[in-house]
Coordinates of C-alpha atoms in Angstrom, one line a residue:
X567 CA 0.2 0.0 0.2
X568 CA 2.6 2.4 0.5
X569 CA 4.1 2.0 -2.2
X570 CA 0.9 3.7 -4.0
X571 CA 1.2 6.6 -2.0
X572 CA 3.3 9.3 -3.8
X573 CA 6.1 10.7 -2.3
X574 CA 6.7 14.2 -4.4
X575 CA 5.0 17.8 -4.8
X576 CA 1.9 17.9 -6.6
X577 CA 1.9 21.2 -8.8
X578 CA 0.6 22.2 -11.3
X579 CA -0.9 18.1 -12.3
X580 CA 2.9 17.2 -12.0
X581 CA 4.9 14.8 -9.0
X582 CA 7.7 16.5 -8.3
X583 CA 10.8 16.5 -6.6
X584 CA 11.1 20.0 -4.4
X585 CA 13.8 22.5 -6.1
X586 CA 16.5 21.8 -4.3
X587 CA 15.8 17.7 -4.0
X588 CA 15.3 17.4 -0.3
X589 CA 13.6 15.2 1.7
X590 CA 12.1 13.9 5.0
X591 CA 10.8 10.7 7.2
X592 CA 7.2 9.8 8.0
X593 CA 7.7 8.1 11.1
X594 CA 5.0 5.3 12.4
X595 CA 4.6 6.6 16.3
X596 CA 3.8 3.1 17.1
X597 CA 6.7 1.9 16.8
X598 CA 9.6 4.4 15.6
X599 CA 10.0 4.1 12.1
X600 CA 10.3 5.5 9.2
X601 CA 7.3 4.6 6.4
X602 CA 8.4 7.0 4.0
X603 CA 10.6 9.7 2.6
X604 CA 8.5 12.4 1.1
X605 CA 9.9 15.8 -0.7
X606 CA 10.8 18.9 1.2
X607 CA 9.1 21.7 -0.1
X608 CA 11.1 24.9 0.1
X609 CA 9.6 28.8 -0.5
X610 CA 10.5 27.9 -4.1
X611 CA 8.2 25.5 -4.8
X612 CA 5.7 27.6 -2.6
X613 CA 6.5 30.2 -5.0
X614 CA 5.6 28.0 -7.8
X615 CA 2.5 26.0 -6.0
X616 CA 0.7 29.4 -6.1
X617 CA 1.9 30.4 -9.2
X618 CA 0.0 27.0 -10.6
X619 CA -2.9 28.1 -8.5
X620 CA -3.3 31.5 -10.2
X621 CA -2.7 30.4 -13.7
X622 CA -5.8 27.8 -13.1
X623 CA -8.1 30.1 -11.1
X624 CA -10.3 31.8 -14.1
X625 CA -10.4 27.8 -16.0
X626 CA -11.7 26.7 -13.1
X627 CA -14.0 29.6 -11.7
X628 CA -15.6 29.5 -15.4
X629 CA -16.3 25.7 -15.4
X630 CA -19.7 24.9 -15.0
X631 CA -21.2 24.2 -11.7
X632 CA -22.6 20.8 -12.8
X633 CA -19.2 20.0 -14.1
X634 CA -16.7 20.9 -10.5
X635 CA -19.9 19.3 -8.4
X636 CA -19.3 16.0 -10.7
X637 CA -15.3 15.6 -10.3
X638 CA -16.0 16.3 -6.0
X639 CA -18.9 13.4 -6.4
X640 CA -16.3 11.1 -8.5
X641 CA -14.2 11.6 -5.6
X642 CA -16.4 10.9 -3.0
X643 CA -16.9 7.2 -5.1
X644 CA -13.7 6.6 -5.4
X645 CA -12.1 7.2 -1.8
X646 CA -15.4 5.3 -0.9
X647 CA -14.0 2.5 -3.1
X648 CA -10.2 2.8 -1.9
X649 CA -11.5 3.2 2.3
X650 CA -9.6 0.2 3.6
X651 CA -6.3 1.1 1.8
X652 CA -7.2 5.1 3.4
X653 CA -7.9 3.7 6.7
X654 CA -4.8 1.9 7.0
X655 CA -2.3 4.8 5.8
X656 CA -3.8 7.0 8.6
X657 CA -3.8 4.5 11.2
X658 CA 0.6 3.8 10.1
X659 CA 1.0 7.6 10.0
X660 CA -1.1 9.2 13.1
X661 CA -1.3 6.1 15.0
X662 CA -5.5 6.3 15.6
X663 CA -7.0 2.6 15.9
X664 CA -8.0 1.0 12.7
X665 CA -11.7 2.0 13.3
X666 CA -11.7 4.7 14.2
X667 CA -9.3 5.4 11.0
X668 CA -12.7 4.0 9.0
X669 CA -14.8 6.3 10.5
X670 CA -12.6 9.1 9.6
X671 CA -12.9 7.6 5.9
X672 CA -16.7 7.7 6.1
X673 CA -17.0 11.7 7.7
X674 CA -14.1 12.8 5.7
X675 CA -15.7 11.5 2.4
X676 CA -18.7 12.9 3.7
X677 CA -17.7 16.8 2.7
X678 CA -16.9 15.3 -0.8
X679 CA -20.8 14.2 -1.2
X680 CA -21.8 17.4 0.4
X681 CA -20.1 20.2 -0.8
X682 CA -20.7 18.4 -4.3
X683 CA -24.2 18.9 -3.8
X684 CA -23.5 22.4 -2.4
X685 CA -21.7 23.3 -6.1
X686 CA -25.0 23.5 -7.7
X687 CA -26.7 25.7 -5.4
X688 CA -24.4 28.7 -5.2
X689 CA -27.4 31.7 -5.1
X690 CA -28.2 35.4 -5.2
X691 CA -30.8 37.7 -5.4
X692 CA -32.7 40.5 -7.1
X693 CA -35.3 42.7 -6.1
X694 CA -36.4 46.4 -6.0
X695 CA -34.6 48.3 -3.9
X696 CA -36.3 49.9 -0.9
X697 CA -37.3 53.8 -2.6
X698 CA -38.4 52.2 -5.8
X699 CA -35.4 54.1 -7.7
X700 CA -33.6 50.5 -8.9
X701 CA -32.8 46.8 -8.9
X702 CA -30.7 45.2 -6.6
X703 CA -28.5 42.0 -8.2
X704 CA -26.8 40.3 -5.3
X705 CA -24.4 37.6 -7.0
X706 CA -21.5 35.1 -5.6
X707 CA -18.6 34.4 -6.9
X708 CA -15.1 32.4 -6.1
X709 CA -12.8 34.5 -3.2
X710 CA -9.3 33.3 -5.5
X711 CA -6.7 31.0 -4.7
X712 CA -6.9 29.8 -1.5
X713 CA -3.8 28.5 1.0
X714 CA -4.9 25.5 3.0
X715 CA -3.0 24.7 5.9
X716 CA -4.2 21.4 7.8
X717 CA -3.3 19.6 11.1
X718 CA -1.9 16.0 12.0
X719 CA -4.7 14.7 13.8
X720 CA -6.8 14.0 11.0
X721 CA -5.1 14.1 8.1
X722 CA -8.3 13.3 5.6
X723 CA -11.0 14.8 6.9
X724 CA -9.4 18.2 7.7
X725 CA -7.9 18.2 3.6
X726 CA -11.7 16.9 2.5
X727 CA -13.3 19.8 4.6
X728 CA -11.1 22.9 3.2
X729 CA -10.7 21.2 -0.3
X730 CA -14.0 20.1 -1.0
X731 CA -15.4 23.6 -0.3
X732 CA -13.0 25.2 -2.0
X733 CA -13.4 23.6 -5.6
X734 CA -17.1 23.7 -5.3
X735 CA -17.1 27.5 -5.0
X736 CA -14.8 27.6 -7.9
X737 CA -11.7 28.6 -5.7
X738 CA -8.2 27.0 -6.6
X739 CA -5.9 26.0 -3.7
X740 CA -2.3 25.1 -2.3
X741 CA -2.3 22.8 0.6
X742 CA 0.1 22.6 3.3
X743 CA -0.6 19.1 5.3
X744 CA 1.0 18.7 8.7
X745 CA 4.9 17.2 8.4
X746 CA 3.6 14.3 10.9
X747 CA 1.4 12.8 8.5
X748 CA 1.4 14.1 5.0
X749 CA 1.3 10.9 3.3
X750 CA -2.9 10.5 3.5
X751 CA -3.3 14.1 1.5
X752 CA -1.1 13.1 -1.0
X753 CA -2.6 10.0 -1.4
X754 CA -5.9 12.3 -1.5
X755 CA -4.4 14.6 -4.2
X756 CA -3.5 11.8 -6.7
X757 CA -7.4 10.3 -6.0
X758 CA -8.5 14.1 -7.2
X759 CA -6.2 13.9 -10.2
X760 CA -7.6 10.3 -11.1
X761 CA -11.6 12.2 -10.4
X762 CA -10.8 14.7 -13.1
X763 CA -9.3 17.6 -10.9
X764 CA -7.7 19.9 -13.7
X765 CA -4.0 20.7 -13.7
X766 CA -3.0 23.6 -11.1
X767 CA -6.7 23.7 -9.6
X768 CA -5.1 21.3 -6.6
X769 CA -1.5 21.1 -5.6
X770 CA 0.4 19.7 -2.7
X771 CA 3.2 21.1 -0.6
X772 CA 4.3 19.2 2.3
X773 CA 7.1 20.5 3.8
X774 CA 9.3 20.6 7.4
X775 CA 9.8 24.0 6.3
X776 CA 6.4 25.5 7.1
X777 CA 7.6 29.2 8.0
X778 CA 10.0 29.5 5.3
X779 CA 7.4 28.1 2.5
X780 CA 4.3 30.3 4.3
X781 CA 5.1 33.3 4.7
X782 CA 5.4 34.0 1.3
X783 CA 2.7 32.7 -0.1
X784 CA 0.4 34.5 2.4
X785 CA 2.5 37.8 1.8
X786 CA 1.4 37.3 -1.9
X787 CA -1.2 40.0 -2.7
X788 CA -2.5 37.3 -5.6
X789 CA -3.7 35.2 -2.8
X790 CA -7.1 35.4 -1.4
X791 CA -7.9 32.9 1.3
X792 CA -6.4 31.7 3.8
X793 CA -7.7 28.6 6.0
X794 CA -5.9 27.4 9.0
X795 CA -6.4 24.2 11.4
X796 CA -4.1 24.4 14.1
X797 CA -3.0 26.1 17.6
X798 CA -3.9 29.4 18.9
X799 CA -0.7 30.9 18.7
X800 CA 0.3 30.0 15.8
X801 CA -3.3 31.1 14.7
X802 CA -2.4 34.5 16.3
X803 CA 0.8 34.8 14.0
X804 CA -1.0 34.1 10.6
X805 CA -3.6 36.1 11.1
X806 CA -0.7 38.7 11.0
X807 CA 0.3 37.7 8.2
X808 CA -3.1 37.6 6.4
X809 CA -3.4 41.4 7.8
X810 CA -0.8 42.7 5.2
X811 CA -3.2 41.8 2.5
X812 CA -5.9 41.8 3.9
X813 CA -7.0 38.0 2.6
X814 CA -10.0 36.3 3.9
X815 CA -9.4 33.9 6.4
X816 CA -11.3 31.0 8.2
X817 CA -9.4 29.9 11.9
X818 CA -10.2 26.9 13.6
X819 CA -8.1 26.9 16.7
X820 CA -7.4 25.7 20.3
X821 CA -10.1 24.1 22.2
X822 CA -10.9 23.4 26.3
X823 CA -14.4 21.9 26.0
X824 CA -15.9 21.3 29.0
X825 CA -18.2 18.2 29.3
X826 CA -21.0 18.9 32.0
X827 CA -23.3 16.1 34.2
X828 CA -26.3 17.7 35.7
X829 CA -27.8 15.8 38.7
X830 CA -30.7 14.5 36.5
X831 CA -28.6 13.0 33.5
X832 CA -28.9 9.5 32.3
X833 CA -25.6 8.4 33.7
X834 CA -25.1 5.5 30.7
X835 CA -26.1 8.2 28.0
X836 CA -23.5 10.6 29.6
X837 CA -20.8 7.7 30.2
X838 CA -21.1 6.2 26.9
X839 CA -20.5 10.2 25.6
X840 CA -17.4 11.1 28.0
X841 CA -16.0 8.1 26.4
X842 CA -16.2 9.2 23.0
X843 CA -15.9 13.1 23.8
X844 CA -12.3 12.5 25.4
X845 CA -11.2 9.2 23.9
X846 CA -11.6 9.6 20.6
X847 CA -8.2 9.7 18.3
X848 CA -6.8 8.4 22.0
X849 CA -7.7 12.2 22.7
X850 CA -6.0 13.8 20.5
X851 CA -8.8 16.5 19.0
X852 CA -9.6 19.7 19.1
X853 CA -12.7 18.5 20.4
X854 CA -12.4 16.6 22.9
X855 CA -13.5 17.1 26.2
X856 CA -10.9 19.1 28.3
X857 CA -12.5 19.4 31.7
X858 CA -15.8 16.9 32.9
X859 CA -17.4 18.9 35.4
X860 CA -19.7 16.7 37.0
X861 CA -22.4 17.7 39.9
X862 CA -21.7 16.4 43.3
X863 CA -24.9 13.8 43.7
X864 CA -23.5 11.8 41.3
X865 CA -20.0 12.8 41.1
X866 CA -18.5 9.8 42.6
X867 CA -20.9 7.0 40.5
X868 CA -19.7 8.7 37.5
X869 CA -16.2 9.1 38.6
X870 CA -16.7 4.8 39.5
X871 CA -17.8 3.6 36.3
X872 CA -16.0 5.8 33.7
X873 CA -12.7 4.3 35.5
X874 CA -13.5 0.6 35.0
X875 CA -14.6 1.2 31.5
X876 CA -11.2 3.6 30.9
X877 CA -8.9 0.9 33.0
X878 CA -10.2 -1.8 30.8
X879 CA -9.0 0.1 27.6
X880 CA -6.6 -1.6 25.7
X881 CA -3.3 0.1 24.4
X882 CA -1.5 -0.9 21.0
X883 CA -1.1 -0.2 18.5
X884 CA -3.9 0.9 16.0
X885 CA -3.8 -2.4 13.5
X886 CA -4.5 -4.6 16.1
X887 CA -7.5 -6.2 17.2
X888 CA -9.4 -4.9 19.8
X889 CA -7.2 -1.9 20.3
X890 CA -9.0 1.4 21.9
X891 CA -6.0 3.7 22.5
X892 CA -3.1 3.9 20.1
X893 CA -0.7 6.2 20.3
X894 CA 0.3 10.1 20.9
X895 CA 1.8 11.0 18.1
X896 CA 5.2 12.0 19.0
X897 CA 7.5 12.4 22.5
X898 CA 6.8 15.8 23.0
X899 CA 2.8 14.9 22.7
X900 CA 4.1 12.1 25.6
X901 CA 5.8 14.8 27.9
X902 CA 2.9 17.5 27.7
X903 CA 0.6 14.5 28.9
X904 CA 2.4 13.6 32.2
X905 CA 3.3 16.8 32.7
X906 CA -0.1 18.1 32.6
X907 CA -0.8 14.7 35.1
X908 CA 1.8 15.2 37.4
X909 CA 1.0 19.1 37.9
X910 CA -2.8 18.5 39.2
X911 CA -1.9 15.6 41.5
X912 CA 0.5 18.1 42.9
X913 CA -2.2 20.5 43.3
X914 CA -3.9 17.2 45.0
X915 CA -6.2 15.8 42.5
X916 CA -6.7 11.9 42.7
X917 CA -5.6 9.1 40.3
X918 CA -7.6 6.9 40.0
X919 CA -6.2 5.0 36.8
X920 CA -3.2 5.8 34.6
X921 CA -1.2 8.4 34.7
X922 CA 2.5 7.3 33.5
X923 CA 3.5 6.9 29.9
X924 CA 4.0 3.4 28.4
X925 CA 7.1 1.1 28.2
X926 CA 8.3 0.2 25.1
X927 CA 8.7 1.1 21.5
X928 CA 6.3 4.2 20.2
X929 CA 4.9 7.0 22.0
X930 CA 2.0 5.6 24.4
X931 CA 0.4 7.0 27.5
X932 CA -1.7 5.2 29.8
X933 CA -5.1 6.4 29.1
X934 CA -5.9 8.2 32.8
X935 CA -9.2 9.3 35.5
X936 CA -8.3 12.1 37.9
X937 CA -10.9 13.6 40.2
X938 CA -10.9 15.7 42.8
X939 CA -8.9 18.1 40.6
X940 CA -8.3 21.5 41.8
X941 CA -8.9 25.1 40.7
X942 CA -5.4 26.4 38.8
X943 CA -4.4 23.3 37.6
X944 CA -3.0 23.6 34.3
X945 CA -5.2 20.9 33.0
X946 CA -8.1 23.0 33.4
X947 CA -6.5 25.7 31.6
X948 CA -4.2 24.1 28.6
X949 CA -5.4 22.0 25.9
X950 CA -4.8 18.2 27.2
X951 CA -4.5 17.0 23.6
X952 CA -3.7 12.9 25.1
X953 CA -6.4 10.2 27.0
X954 CA -7.1 12.4 30.3
X955 CA -10.2 12.5 32.1
X956 CA -10.0 15.0 35.4
X957 CA -13.3 15.4 36.8
X958 CA -14.0 18.1 39.3
X959 CA -17.4 19.1 40.7
X960 CA -20.3 21.5 40.8
X961 CA -23.6 22.3 42.9
X962 CA -25.7 24.5 40.7
X963 CA -26.1 25.1 37.6
X964 CA -24.7 28.8 37.6
X965 CA -21.6 27.5 38.6
X966 CA -21.4 25.4 36.5
X967 CA -21.9 27.8 33.5
X968 CA -18.9 29.7 35.5
X969 CA -16.5 26.8 35.2
X970 CA -17.2 26.1 31.6
X971 CA -17.2 29.6 30.6
X972 CA -14.0 30.0 32.5
X973 CA -11.8 29.8 29.6
X974 CA -10.7 31.7 26.5
X975 CA -11.3 29.4 24.3
X976 CA -15.0 28.9 23.0
X977 CA -14.7 25.4 20.4
X978 CA -17.9 23.0 21.1
X979 CA -19.3 21.6 24.8
X980 CA -21.2 18.7 25.8
X981 CA -23.9 18.8 28.4
X982 CA -25.9 16.1 29.5
X983 CA -29.3 16.8 31.1
X984 CA -32.8 15.4 31.3
X985 CA -34.4 18.4 31.7
X986 CA -35.3 20.2 28.1
X987 CA -35.5 23.7 30.0
X988 CA -31.9 23.3 31.2
X989 CA -30.9 22.1 27.7
X990 CA -32.1 25.2 26.4
X991 CA -30.8 27.3 28.6
X992 CA -27.3 25.8 28.4
X993 CA -27.7 26.9 24.8
X994 CA -28.1 30.5 24.9
X995 CA -25.1 30.6 28.2
X996 CA -22.4 28.5 27.1
X997 CA -19.6 30.3 25.7
X998 CA -18.9 27.6 22.4
X999 CA -19.5 27.6 18.8
X1000 CA -21.1 24.6 18.8
X1001 CA -22.6 22.1 21.8
X1002 CA -23.6 18.6 22.3
X1003 CA -26.2 17.9 24.0
X1004 CA -26.9 14.4 25.6
X1005 CA -23.8 13.3 22.4
X1006 CA -20.5 13.0 22.5
X1007 CA -19.8 13.8 19.2
X1008 CA -20.9 16.8 17.7
X1009 CA -18.8 17.0 13.9
X1010 CA -21.2 16.4 10.6
X1011 CA -19.9 17.8 7.1
X1012 CA -23.6 19.3 6.9
X1013 CA -23.3 21.5 9.6
X1014 CA -21.3 24.7 10.3
X1015 CA -18.6 23.6 12.6
X1016 CA -16.4 26.2 14.6
X1017 CA -15.4 28.5 17.7
X1018 CA -15.8 31.6 19.5
X1019 CA -13.3 33.5 21.4
X1020 CA -9.6 32.4 20.8
X1021 CA -11.0 29.1 19.4
X1022 CA -11.6 30.9 16.3
X1023 CA -13.6 32.4 13.2
X1024 CA -14.9 31.1 10.5
X1025 CA -16.7 28.3 9.6
X1026 CA -16.2 24.8 8.0
X1027 CA -18.9 22.3 6.7
X1028 CA -22.5 23.3 6.3
X1029 CA -23.9 26.2 4.2
X1030 CA -21.7 28.1 5.7
X1031 CA -18.5 26.5 4.7
X1032 CA -18.8 27.1 1.0
X1033 CA -19.7 31.1 2.1
X1034 CA -16.7 31.2 3.4
X1035 CA -14.9 30.2 -0.8
X1036 CA -17.2 32.9 -1.9
X1037 CA -17.3 36.5 -2.5
X1038 CA -20.5 39.2 -2.6
X1039 CA -21.0 41.8 -5.3
X1040 CA -23.4 43.8 -5.3
X1041 CA -25.2 45.3 -8.2
X1042 CA -27.6 48.4 -8.7
X1043 CA -29.1 48.7 -12.1
X1044 CA -32.1 51.8 -12.7
X1045 CA -35.6 51.2 -12.5
X1046 CA -36.4 49.6 -15.6
X1047 CA -39.8 51.2 -15.7
X1048 CA -38.3 54.8 -15.9
X1049 CA -39.3 56.8 -18.4
X1050 CA -42.5 53.9 -19.4
X1051 CA -44.7 55.2 -16.9
X1052 CA -45.5 53.1 -13.5
X1053 CA -45.9 49.9 -13.3
X1054 CA -49.6 50.4 -12.7
X1055 CA -49.8 52.4 -15.9
X1056 CA -47.8 49.5 -18.5
X1057 CA -49.7 46.8 -16.6
X1058 CA -52.0 44.9 -19.0
X1059 CA -55.9 45.3 -19.2
X1060 CA -57.7 42.8 -17.0
X1061 CA -60.9 41.4 -19.3
X1062 CA -63.2 43.4 -17.9
X1063 CA -61.0 46.6 -18.2
X1064 CA -61.5 45.3 -22.2
X1065 CA -64.9 44.7 -22.2
X1066 CA -65.0 48.1 -21.1

């Protein structure tokens, strides 16, 4: 399967080496072994990729929407035919269990299908202005060449979530995948070429020299759109660079998701939701529940039951049967998880299970449950990005909402309650862009994904997702009846009027 993965850069429809012939290794985090060496793009390569996107811009923008839609639909169909290949590749380069990788293929594919359907629904409006002196026409057109920077944790879905709406809208793109997991994006790009994407419409430049490649691309006035998924600090830097040429930007940044369990919650449902919200992707997701806020009346029962489930989780390479927890992406991720756990324990938290790196090859951390986590602990403030579940208690709804909102982030929240009125209050009171109410998974291609505060701006998915790649143009034309009398005097006569 690895032999079928392109190892070059995709520029103007051609797979090619880096300009300076540089390469870098992609490593399996479960074993530490090298999977492949691939081309390491230079700033010169980034410039050539943008040149190609600019040259293809007009042709793709004027391609009929139905044709753009059919290309995306063919890509969806091809992905379904090759879903096992893509799932295995993601497990090898990122480490997630194979069952979860299959789930990502299904989820990521839906963006291709959804936006193939949205491509033919780009509309506009026509109407009389309030004064009656003219006609207001509103149209939408592609924003222009886009630079898409994707993260390592969902290498297929984050690529399709950006590429599909851009292509549906008529934009050409340069994609810079994360250096830790570029193989899936390269294989996806090859699939898009097979599906009929013209040369120059999709260009891919994996690199270990991210800043050196990205800065000149972002500062080039021909680029008109920047989309980034990653950390808030990097997002701030990119926003500052994008301000120079006033780029349209979409930023899906860090999270610190609260998970609220009220005294009236269905605990069976809450336990399943907690496992999905925390341990999906080994906790390496911006949507992962970070702070578990549990009502004091049910906290002991919740902690006991969740600890039993977590302690029984099988840790191992994602290709092994029954594995629930794969490796973290690298040594730095293991060190961060252990530092956060150690800080919490030093401040008085209680360790229920786990709490240590796993010996042996690969970068594994034992799935962990902590209770009695004290205010001020680092893991209540920092995004954990690992299999660590931290519980603290609350007494009142107001206290729970205040604790949930006590963060600079606002991507997603989760809440479990059987009270419909409370659920509606939480929809209005929680400062998040998304809410899972009695569910631990919220992502869907048909829904707008994104956050508030320092979790970013813009939305991906849904009708809002394609709007991020469209400019709105308003045209005013004179009243077409001017000089021909009023609409009333020029209207056709009625049958009764004609008889008279």
